[in-house]
């Protein structure tokens, strides 16, 4: 790949408080010189048996065996809670050394992070896929280190479709409504379209639908357009054509992606927008599934929502060299390949990408590999995005049960305020 102060409080000045309360943070070094790194990571598993805790404990154990003077304290948090818990950690001065989650830009705005070049060896940086490494930049400097990538496509239950007399996957919004109506009429007890707009990932499902109507979160100049005419039309269509006719969940704003995926894998949903982890879940549930491009208002999209989750390193505790050693270890092909295969995610490193595309073991991912080059991304480099995304997660889904113009207008005002305050 080719790339490119805190003010001490009076109490701290008096020396009466421990370092963490003064913002400097403890290095985690013990009397014998052992340094303990604090790793906080999101949980990609849907049950205890495949929790990411197991993965990170294994990585940490092997790393510690190879680096006896470095210990890794692993804390895995579910996606619903990780943003708020990390915020509390930051506010209390109890920051992690390494964080793996969905966004990084707000931490850059607060000057909390090391630059990627400061905590990755040149070999590890060169192994990152260019487009994802560049998506980790703020003002041309990389802080976010891509961890995994994904894309979205339409999953549909072939048996449910056949039972309802549907011969092909929908290509337009009207096709989605028509298929959902047939499923409701022919297959009682099945959610025709699983629409998850709850706090787990409302920002993802929302953007997928907005892209289908030529909308999105920002304009060509990067300015927020949450309440654009196209976006309001999108949520109005969803409300009038899927929610009110009872063709999806009764309260999408309270329904998380995890619930929708579980329903599809249990044969209880006809179709939904999904990412690659749903492949294995569907196989485990013995669901005969199909994958198709995302339906748009007037035709199937030739693009999709692309998503990257991120690793980042905090400066607070000052364990730069220990962090570098850990990240170089964590990004070795043995580890990244294991994680990607475990959760059916797509790689962000060149060696793992080559392994997955040449091994013949990942035929199911081919539709996603085809869609990803044209994918649209969240405005990740905007330092207000994490705060704006959190607001969308909290209330964006209510636009399909309320007045879309009002809900999206409120979100737009909050986004503009976040921009003004940065």
Short mmCIF file of C-alpha atoms in Angstrom, two decimals:
data_model
loop_
_atom_site.label_atom_id
_atom_site.label_comp_id
_atom_site.label_asym_id
_atom_site.label_seq_id
_atom_site.Cartn_x
_atom_site.Cartn_y
_atom_site.Cartn_z
CA UNK A 1 0.00 0.00 0.00
CA UNK A 2 1.26 3.51 -0.81
CA UNK A 3 0.23 6.22 1.58
CA UNK A 4 0.45 9.00 2.60
CA UNK A 5 -3.27 19.60 26.09
CA UNK A 6 -4.81 18.74 28.41
CA UNK A 7 -4.73 21.51 31.12
CA UNK A 8 -4.01 20.11 34.55
CA UNK A 9 -6.69 20.79 37.11
CA UNK A 10 -5.78 22.39 40.40
CA UNK A 11 -6.40 19.11 42.15
CA UNK A 12 -4.03 17.29 39.86
CA UNK A 13 -1.42 19.99 40.24
CA UNK A 14 -1.57 19.47 43.95
CA UNK A 15 -0.61 15.87 43.36
CA UNK A 16 -3.44 14.51 45.44
CA UNK A 17 -5.04 12.33 42.77
CA UNK A 18 -3.88 9.22 40.95
CA UNK A 19 -2.67 9.63 37.39
CA UNK A 20 -5.82 8.32 35.75
CA UNK A 21 -7.89 11.06 37.35
CA UNK A 22 -5.53 13.69 35.95
CA UNK A 23 -5.93 12.50 32.37
CA UNK A 24 -2.41 11.07 32.09
CA UNK A 25 -3.49 7.51 32.70
CA UNK A 26 -1.62 4.62 34.28
CA UNK A 27 0.76 2.69 32.04
CA UNK A 28 -0.41 -0.57 33.58
CA UNK A 29 3.20 -1.47 34.44
CA UNK A 30 3.69 -3.72 37.45
CA UNK A 31 6.63 -3.83 39.85
CA UNK A 32 8.39 -6.51 37.78
CA UNK A 33 8.17 -4.41 34.62
CA UNK A 34 5.23 -6.27 33.10
CA UNK A 35 2.87 -3.98 31.16
CA UNK A 36 -0.83 -4.76 30.95
CA UNK A 37 -2.63 -3.55 27.84
CA UNK A 38 -6.34 -2.91 28.09
CA UNK A 39 -8.16 -4.19 25.00
CA UNK A 40 -11.84 -3.31 24.52
CA UNK A 41 -13.60 -4.94 21.57
CA UNK A 42 -17.07 -5.31 20.11
CA UNK A 43 -18.83 -8.67 20.16
CA UNK A 44 -19.61 -10.14 16.74
CA UNK A 45 -21.12 -13.34 18.07
CA UNK A 46 -24.84 -14.02 18.40
CA UNK A 47 -24.47 -16.46 21.31
CA UNK A 48 -21.98 -17.37 24.04
CA UNK A 49 -20.46 -20.19 22.00
CA UNK A 50 -19.23 -17.82 19.28
CA UNK A 51 -18.66 -14.67 21.30
CA UNK A 52 -15.68 -12.60 20.25
CA UNK A 53 -14.45 -13.00 23.81
CA UNK A 54 -13.24 -16.49 22.88
CA UNK A 55 -11.36 -15.19 19.87
CA UNK A 56 -9.63 -12.35 21.71
CA UNK A 57 -8.75 -14.53 24.73
CA UNK A 58 -7.03 -16.94 22.33
CA UNK A 59 -5.13 -14.15 20.56
CA UNK A 60 -4.15 -12.59 23.89
CA UNK A 61 -2.97 -15.91 25.29
CA UNK A 62 -0.71 -16.66 22.33
CA UNK A 63 0.59 -13.09 22.30
CA UNK A 64 1.41 -13.23 26.02
CA UNK A 65 3.24 -16.53 25.52
CA UNK A 66 5.42 -14.85 22.89
CA UNK A 67 5.80 -11.61 24.91
CA UNK A 68 6.12 -12.55 28.61
CA UNK A 69 6.46 -8.93 29.75
CA UNK A 70 3.14 -7.87 28.18
CA UNK A 71 -0.29 -8.94 29.42
CA UNK A 72 -3.58 -8.22 27.68
CA UNK A 73 -6.74 -7.53 29.65
CA UNK A 74 -9.64 -8.39 27.30
CA UNK A 75 -13.08 -6.79 27.63
CA UNK A 76 -15.70 -7.58 24.96
CA UNK A 77 -18.90 -5.51 24.88
CA UNK A 78 -22.03 -5.99 22.77
CA UNK A 79 -22.73 -3.54 19.97
CA UNK A 80 -25.70 -1.94 21.75
CA UNK A 81 -23.54 -0.83 24.68
CA UNK A 82 -20.00 -0.36 23.43
CA UNK A 83 -20.31 3.29 22.37
CA UNK A 84 -21.77 4.43 25.70
CA UNK A 85 -19.36 2.34 27.77
CA UNK A 86 -16.32 3.63 25.90
CA UNK A 87 -17.61 7.17 26.33
CA UNK A 88 -17.81 6.56 30.08
CA UNK A 89 -14.28 5.15 30.08
CA UNK A 90 -12.98 8.26 28.33
CA UNK A 91 -14.85 10.65 30.61
CA UNK A 92 -13.59 8.86 33.72
CA UNK A 93 -9.99 8.71 32.49
CA UNK A 94 -10.04 4.91 32.42
CA UNK A 95 -9.23 4.63 28.71
CA UNK A 96 -8.29 1.47 26.88
CA UNK A 97 -4.98 1.07 25.13
CA UNK A 98 -6.59 -0.59 22.13
CA UNK A 99 -10.21 -0.27 21.05
CA UNK A 100 -11.98 -2.21 18.31
CA UNK A 101 -15.40 -0.81 17.42
CA UNK A 102 -17.42 0.85 14.68
CA UNK A 103 -15.98 4.39 14.49
CA UNK A 104 -12.91 6.40 15.30
CA UNK A 105 -13.35 10.03 14.19
CA UNK A 106 -14.74 11.44 17.44
CA UNK A 107 -11.66 10.15 19.25
CA UNK A 108 -9.47 11.95 16.71
CA UNK A 109 -11.39 15.16 17.36
CA UNK A 110 -10.55 14.83 21.06
CA UNK A 111 -6.85 14.14 20.29
CA UNK A 112 -6.98 10.74 22.00
CA UNK A 113 -5.40 8.49 19.39
CA UNK A 114 -2.00 7.58 18.08
CA UNK A 115 -1.51 7.93 14.34
CA UNK A 116 -1.57 4.56 12.59
CA UNK A 117 2.08 4.95 11.61
CA UNK A 118 2.98 5.30 15.29
CA UNK A 119 1.52 1.93 16.32
CA UNK A 120 1.90 -0.25 13.23
CA UNK A 121 5.10 -1.54 11.70
CA UNK A 122 5.67 -0.58 8.05
CA UNK A 123 4.99 -4.18 7.02
CA UNK A 124 1.60 -4.22 8.74
CA UNK A 125 0.63 -0.85 7.28
CA UNK A 126 1.67 -1.93 3.79
CA UNK A 127 -0.52 -5.02 4.13
CA UNK A 128 -3.70 -2.99 4.60
CA UNK A 129 -5.98 -2.72 1.56
CA UNK A 130 -5.54 0.83 0.27
CA UNK A 131 -9.20 1.87 0.07
CA UNK A 132 -9.88 0.88 3.66
CA UNK A 133 -6.70 2.43 5.01
CA UNK A 134 -7.65 5.68 3.29
CA UNK A 135 -11.13 5.48 4.83
CA UNK A 136 -9.33 5.63 8.19
CA UNK A 137 -7.92 9.07 7.49
CA UNK A 138 -8.88 12.43 8.96
CA UNK A 139 -7.45 15.39 7.03
CA UNK A 140 -5.07 13.07 5.21
CA UNK A 141 -3.67 11.38 8.33
CA UNK A 142 -4.60 7.80 9.16
CA UNK A 143 -5.82 7.14 12.69
CA UNK A 144 -8.45 4.46 12.13
CA UNK A 145 -6.99 1.04 11.40
CA UNK A 146 -9.48 -1.10 9.43
CA UNK A 147 -10.25 -4.37 11.18
CA UNK A 148 -12.92 -6.09 9.10
CA UNK A 149 -15.09 -5.09 6.18
CA UNK A 150 -18.54 -6.00 5.02
CA UNK A 151 -21.17 -5.14 2.48
CA UNK A 152 -24.93 -5.50 2.29
CA UNK A 153 -27.14 -7.48 -0.07
CA UNK A 154 -30.72 -8.73 -0.09
CA UNK A 155 -31.20 -12.16 1.47
CA UNK A 156 -34.40 -14.03 0.66
CA UNK A 157 -35.83 -17.37 1.80
CA UNK A 158 -36.26 -19.48 -1.34
CA UNK A 159 -38.88 -21.78 0.21
CA UNK A 160 -40.96 -18.88 1.52
CA UNK A 161 -40.77 -17.25 -1.90
CA UNK A 162 -41.80 -20.48 -3.64
CA UNK A 163 -44.70 -21.06 -1.23
CA UNK A 164 -45.90 -17.52 -1.96
CA UNK A 165 -45.57 -18.00 -5.72
CA UNK A 166 -42.69 -15.51 -6.08
CA UNK A 167 -40.38 -16.55 -8.89
CA UNK A 168 -37.52 -14.06 -8.57
CA UNK A 169 -36.07 -11.69 -5.98
CA UNK A 170 -37.41 -8.12 -5.99
CA UNK A 171 -35.56 -5.46 -7.95
CA UNK A 172 -37.63 -2.37 -7.06
CA UNK A 173 -39.37 -1.08 -3.96
CA UNK A 174 -42.71 -1.91 -5.54
CA UNK A 175 -41.45 -5.46 -6.07
CA UNK A 176 -40.55 -5.62 -2.36
CA UNK A 177 -44.04 -4.52 -1.38
CA UNK A 178 -45.69 -6.94 -3.80
CA UNK A 179 -43.55 -9.85 -2.59
CA UNK A 180 -44.22 -8.94 1.04
CA UNK A 181 -47.97 -8.85 0.38
CA UNK A 182 -47.88 -12.31 -1.18
CA UNK A 183 -45.83 -13.70 1.69
CA UNK A 184 -48.27 -12.28 4.22
CA UNK A 185 -51.21 -13.81 2.36
CA UNK A 186 -49.66 -17.23 1.67
CA UNK A 187 -47.33 -17.91 4.62
CA UNK A 188 -48.86 -16.83 7.95
CA UNK A 189 -46.46 -16.43 10.85
CA UNK A 190 -43.64 -15.18 8.64
CA UNK A 191 -42.39 -11.59 8.79
CA UNK A 192 -42.53 -10.70 5.08
CA UNK A 193 -39.75 -8.11 5.28
CA UNK A 194 -37.54 -7.87 8.37
CA UNK A 195 -36.87 -4.15 8.89
CA UNK A 196 -34.45 -3.54 11.80
CA UNK A 197 -34.32 0.16 12.66
CA UNK A 198 -33.51 -0.27 16.35
CA UNK A 199 -30.47 1.15 18.14
CA UNK A 200 -28.08 -1.64 17.15
CA UNK A 201 -27.66 -0.47 13.56
CA UNK A 202 -30.39 1.94 12.50
CA UNK A 203 -27.78 4.01 10.70
CA UNK A 204 -26.97 1.09 8.38
CA UNK A 205 -30.49 0.03 7.41
CA UNK A 206 -31.49 3.67 6.97
CA UNK A 207 -28.63 4.44 4.60
CA UNK A 208 -29.32 1.34 2.50
CA UNK A 209 -32.87 2.50 1.82
CA UNK A 210 -31.82 6.12 1.29
CA UNK A 211 -29.25 5.08 -1.32
CA UNK A 212 -32.06 3.33 -3.17
CA UNK A 213 -33.74 6.70 -3.67
CA UNK A 214 -30.64 8.71 -4.54
CA UNK A 215 -30.32 10.01 -0.97
CA UNK A 216 -27.76 9.60 1.76
CA UNK A 217 -26.24 11.27 4.79
CA UNK A 218 -24.09 13.91 3.09
CA UNK A 219 -23.85 15.84 -0.15
CA UNK A 220 -20.89 16.02 -2.53
CA UNK A 221 -19.23 18.61 -0.28
CA UNK A 222 -19.58 16.48 2.84
CA UNK A 223 -22.41 18.52 4.38
CA UNK A 224 -25.08 16.59 6.28
CA UNK A 225 -28.35 16.10 4.39
CA UNK A 226 -30.28 13.92 6.82
CA UNK A 227 -33.60 15.61 6.09
CA UNK A 228 -33.23 15.86 2.32
CA UNK A 229 -36.33 15.50 0.17
CA UNK A 230 -35.10 12.10 -1.03
CA UNK A 231 -34.59 10.82 2.52
CA UNK A 232 -38.00 12.04 3.67
CA UNK A 233 -39.58 10.32 0.66
CA UNK A 234 -37.73 7.12 1.55
CA UNK A 235 -39.06 6.93 5.10
CA UNK A 236 -42.51 7.96 4.00
CA UNK A 237 -42.54 5.07 1.55
CA UNK A 238 -41.38 2.63 4.21
CA UNK A 239 -44.04 3.83 6.63
CA UNK A 240 -46.88 3.76 4.09
CA UNK A 241 -45.92 0.60 2.21
CA UNK A 242 -44.31 -1.77 4.71
CA UNK A 243 -44.95 -0.67 8.29
CA UNK A 244 -48.58 0.47 8.32
CA UNK A 245 -49.80 -2.44 6.14
CA UNK A 246 -48.19 -4.89 8.60
CA UNK A 247 -45.61 -6.24 6.18
CA UNK A 248 -42.75 -5.97 8.67
CA UNK A 249 -42.32 -5.74 12.44
CA UNK A 250 -44.91 -3.82 14.41
CA UNK A 251 -42.23 -1.47 15.79
CA UNK A 252 -39.13 -1.42 13.60
CA UNK A 253 -37.59 1.34 15.75
CA UNK A 254 -37.35 -1.16 18.62
CA UNK A 255 -36.13 -4.08 16.48
CA UNK A 256 -32.41 -4.74 16.26
CA UNK A 257 -30.48 -6.35 13.43
CA UNK A 258 -29.68 -9.28 15.70
CA UNK A 259 -33.39 -10.06 16.03
CA UNK A 260 -33.97 -9.78 12.28
CA UNK A 261 -31.01 -12.04 11.49
CA UNK A 262 -32.14 -14.62 14.04
CA UNK A 263 -35.64 -14.61 12.58
CA UNK A 264 -34.33 -15.14 9.06
CA UNK A 265 -32.02 -17.95 10.20
CA UNK A 266 -34.99 -19.59 11.93
CA UNK A 267 -37.12 -19.42 8.78
CA UNK A 268 -39.36 -16.74 10.27
CA UNK A 269 -38.61 -13.91 7.80
CA UNK A 270 -39.04 -13.79 4.06
CA UNK A 271 -36.36 -11.23 3.17
CA UNK A 272 -34.07 -8.60 4.62
CA UNK A 273 -30.88 -6.67 3.98
CA UNK A 274 -28.01 -8.68 5.40
CA UNK A 275 -24.26 -8.92 5.56
CA UNK A 276 -22.06 -12.01 5.15
CA UNK A 277 -22.37 -13.25 8.74
CA UNK A 278 -25.98 -14.17 7.90
CA UNK A 279 -24.69 -16.85 5.50
CA UNK A 280 -23.50 -19.20 8.23
CA UNK A 281 -26.48 -18.41 10.43
CA UNK A 282 -28.78 -19.37 7.55
CA UNK A 283 -26.87 -22.59 6.97
CA UNK A 284 -27.03 -23.45 10.65
CA UNK A 285 -30.79 -22.88 10.54
CA UNK A 286 -31.09 -24.98 7.38
CA UNK A 287 -32.59 -22.05 5.48
CA UNK A 288 -32.38 -22.32 1.69
CA UNK A 289 -31.42 -18.72 1.01
CA UNK A 290 -30.66 -16.61 -2.02
CA UNK A 291 -28.63 -13.40 -2.31
CA UNK A 292 -29.46 -10.56 -4.71
CA UNK A 293 -28.54 -6.89 -5.17
CA UNK A 294 -30.31 -4.32 -3.00
CA UNK A 295 -33.66 -3.26 -4.51
CA UNK A 296 -33.88 0.45 -5.24
CA UNK A 297 -36.87 2.65 -5.90
CA UNK A 298 -36.63 2.16 -9.66
CA UNK A 299 -34.34 -0.84 -9.99
CA UNK A 300 -31.70 -3.00 -8.34
CA UNK A 301 -28.65 -1.04 -7.18
CA UNK A 302 -25.24 -1.70 -8.69
CA UNK A 303 -23.71 -0.54 -5.42
CA UNK A 304 -24.33 -1.21 -1.77
CA UNK A 305 -23.49 -0.07 1.72
CA UNK A 306 -19.90 -0.84 2.53
CA UNK A 307 -18.89 -1.02 6.16
CA UNK A 308 -15.56 -1.19 7.92
CA UNK A 309 -15.06 -1.65 11.61
CA UNK A 310 -12.01 -0.15 13.20
CA UNK A 311 -9.09 -0.67 15.51
CA UNK A 312 -7.51 2.34 17.20
CA UNK A 313 -4.83 2.98 19.80
CA UNK A 314 -5.16 5.48 22.66
CA UNK A 315 -2.25 7.67 23.74
CA UNK A 316 -3.41 8.17 27.34
CA UNK A 317 -1.49 5.35 29.00
CA UNK A 318 1.59 5.78 26.83
CA UNK A 319 2.17 2.11 25.97
CA UNK A 320 3.12 2.81 22.36
CA UNK A 321 5.69 0.08 21.82
CA UNK A 322 3.63 -2.58 23.57
CA UNK A 323 0.60 -1.57 21.47
CA UNK A 324 2.68 -1.81 18.30
CA UNK A 325 3.78 -5.34 19.18
CA UNK A 326 0.22 -6.40 19.95
CA UNK A 327 -1.29 -4.90 16.80
CA UNK A 328 1.38 -6.41 14.57
CA UNK A 329 0.56 -9.77 16.16
CA UNK A 330 -3.20 -9.30 15.88
CA UNK A 331 -2.94 -8.38 12.17
CA UNK A 332 -0.93 -11.48 11.25
CA UNK A 333 -2.75 -13.53 8.58
CA UNK A 334 -3.31 -16.42 10.98
CA UNK A 335 -5.45 -14.19 13.19
CA UNK A 336 -7.25 -12.03 10.64
CA UNK A 337 -8.18 -15.06 8.52
CA UNK A 338 -9.55 -16.87 11.56
CA UNK A 339 -11.73 -13.90 12.54
CA UNK A 340 -13.03 -13.28 9.01
CA UNK A 341 -13.90 -16.93 8.53
CA UNK A 342 -15.45 -17.22 11.97
CA UNK A 343 -17.95 -14.43 11.28
CA UNK A 344 -18.12 -14.58 7.46
CA UNK A 345 -16.67 -11.10 7.13
CA UNK A 346 -14.44 -9.70 4.44
CA UNK A 347 -10.77 -8.91 4.95
CA UNK A 348 -8.96 -5.59 5.05
CA UNK A 349 -5.45 -7.00 4.62
CA UNK A 350 -3.92 -8.01 1.31
CA UNK A 351 -2.60 -11.41 2.38
CA UNK A 352 -5.91 -12.49 3.90
CA UNK A 353 -7.85 -11.19 0.88
CA UNK A 354 -5.68 -13.24 -1.45
CA UNK A 355 -6.10 -16.31 0.73
CA UNK A 356 -9.90 -15.99 0.83
CA UNK A 357 -10.35 -15.35 -2.89
CA UNK A 358 -7.98 -18.10 -4.05
CA UNK A 359 -8.72 -20.89 -1.59
CA UNK A 360 -12.08 -21.88 -3.08
CA UNK A 361 -13.57 -22.02 0.41
CA UNK A 362 -15.53 -18.77 0.15
CA UNK A 363 -17.88 -19.10 -2.84
CA UNK A 364 -20.72 -17.73 -0.72
CA UNK A 365 -18.91 -14.41 -0.38
CA UNK A 366 -18.48 -13.83 -4.10
CA UNK A 367 -21.64 -11.66 -4.44
CA UNK A 368 -20.29 -9.40 -1.72
CA UNK A 369 -16.81 -9.18 -3.20
CA UNK A 370 -18.46 -8.09 -6.46
CA UNK A 371 -20.52 -5.36 -4.78
CA UNK A 372 -17.87 -3.93 -2.47
CA UNK A 373 -15.78 -1.98 -5.04
CA UNK A 374 -18.78 0.29 -5.76
CA UNK A 375 -19.92 0.53 -2.17
CA UNK A 376 -20.96 3.74 -0.45
CA UNK A 377 -19.56 4.39 3.03
CA UNK A 378 -20.55 6.35 6.08
CA UNK A 379 -18.85 9.77 6.39
CA UNK A 380 -16.20 8.15 8.56
CA UNK A 381 -13.59 10.90 8.30
CA UNK A 382 -15.96 13.54 9.68
CA UNK A 383 -15.09 13.99 13.33
CA UNK A 384 -18.78 14.52 14.14
CA UNK A 385 -19.92 11.27 12.55
CA UNK A 386 -19.81 9.11 15.67
CA UNK A 387 -22.02 11.58 17.53
CA UNK A 388 -24.39 11.93 14.58
CA UNK A 389 -24.50 8.15 14.12
CA UNK A 390 -25.38 7.72 17.79
CA UNK A 391 -28.33 10.09 17.37
CA UNK A 392 -29.54 8.17 14.30
CA UNK A 393 -29.33 4.94 16.30
CA UNK A 394 -31.41 6.45 19.09
CA UNK A 395 -34.25 7.97 17.11
CA UNK A 396 -33.84 7.51 13.36
CA UNK A 397 -36.05 4.44 13.27
CA UNK A 398 -39.02 6.35 14.64
CA UNK A 399 -39.34 8.04 11.23
CA UNK A 400 -41.36 5.03 10.01
CA UNK A 401 -43.88 5.38 12.83
CA UNK A 402 -44.05 9.15 13.07
CA UNK A 403 -43.72 12.13 10.75
CA UNK A 404 -40.52 11.47 8.73
CA UNK A 405 -39.94 15.17 8.06
CA UNK A 406 -40.05 15.96 11.79
CA UNK A 407 -37.81 13.08 12.86
CA UNK A 408 -35.23 13.68 10.14
CA UNK A 409 -35.42 17.44 10.67
CA UNK A 410 -34.58 16.97 14.36
CA UNK A 411 -31.62 14.77 13.41
CA UNK A 412 -30.42 17.32 10.87
CA UNK A 413 -30.45 20.08 13.49
CA UNK A 414 -28.44 17.90 15.86
CA UNK A 415 -25.94 17.13 13.09
CA UNK A 416 -25.55 20.82 12.26
CA UNK A 417 -25.07 21.59 15.94
CA UNK A 418 -22.39 18.91 16.19
CA UNK A 419 -20.60 20.51 13.25
CA UNK A 420 -20.88 23.96 14.83
CA UNK A 421 -19.52 22.69 18.15
CA UNK A 422 -16.48 20.83 16.86
#
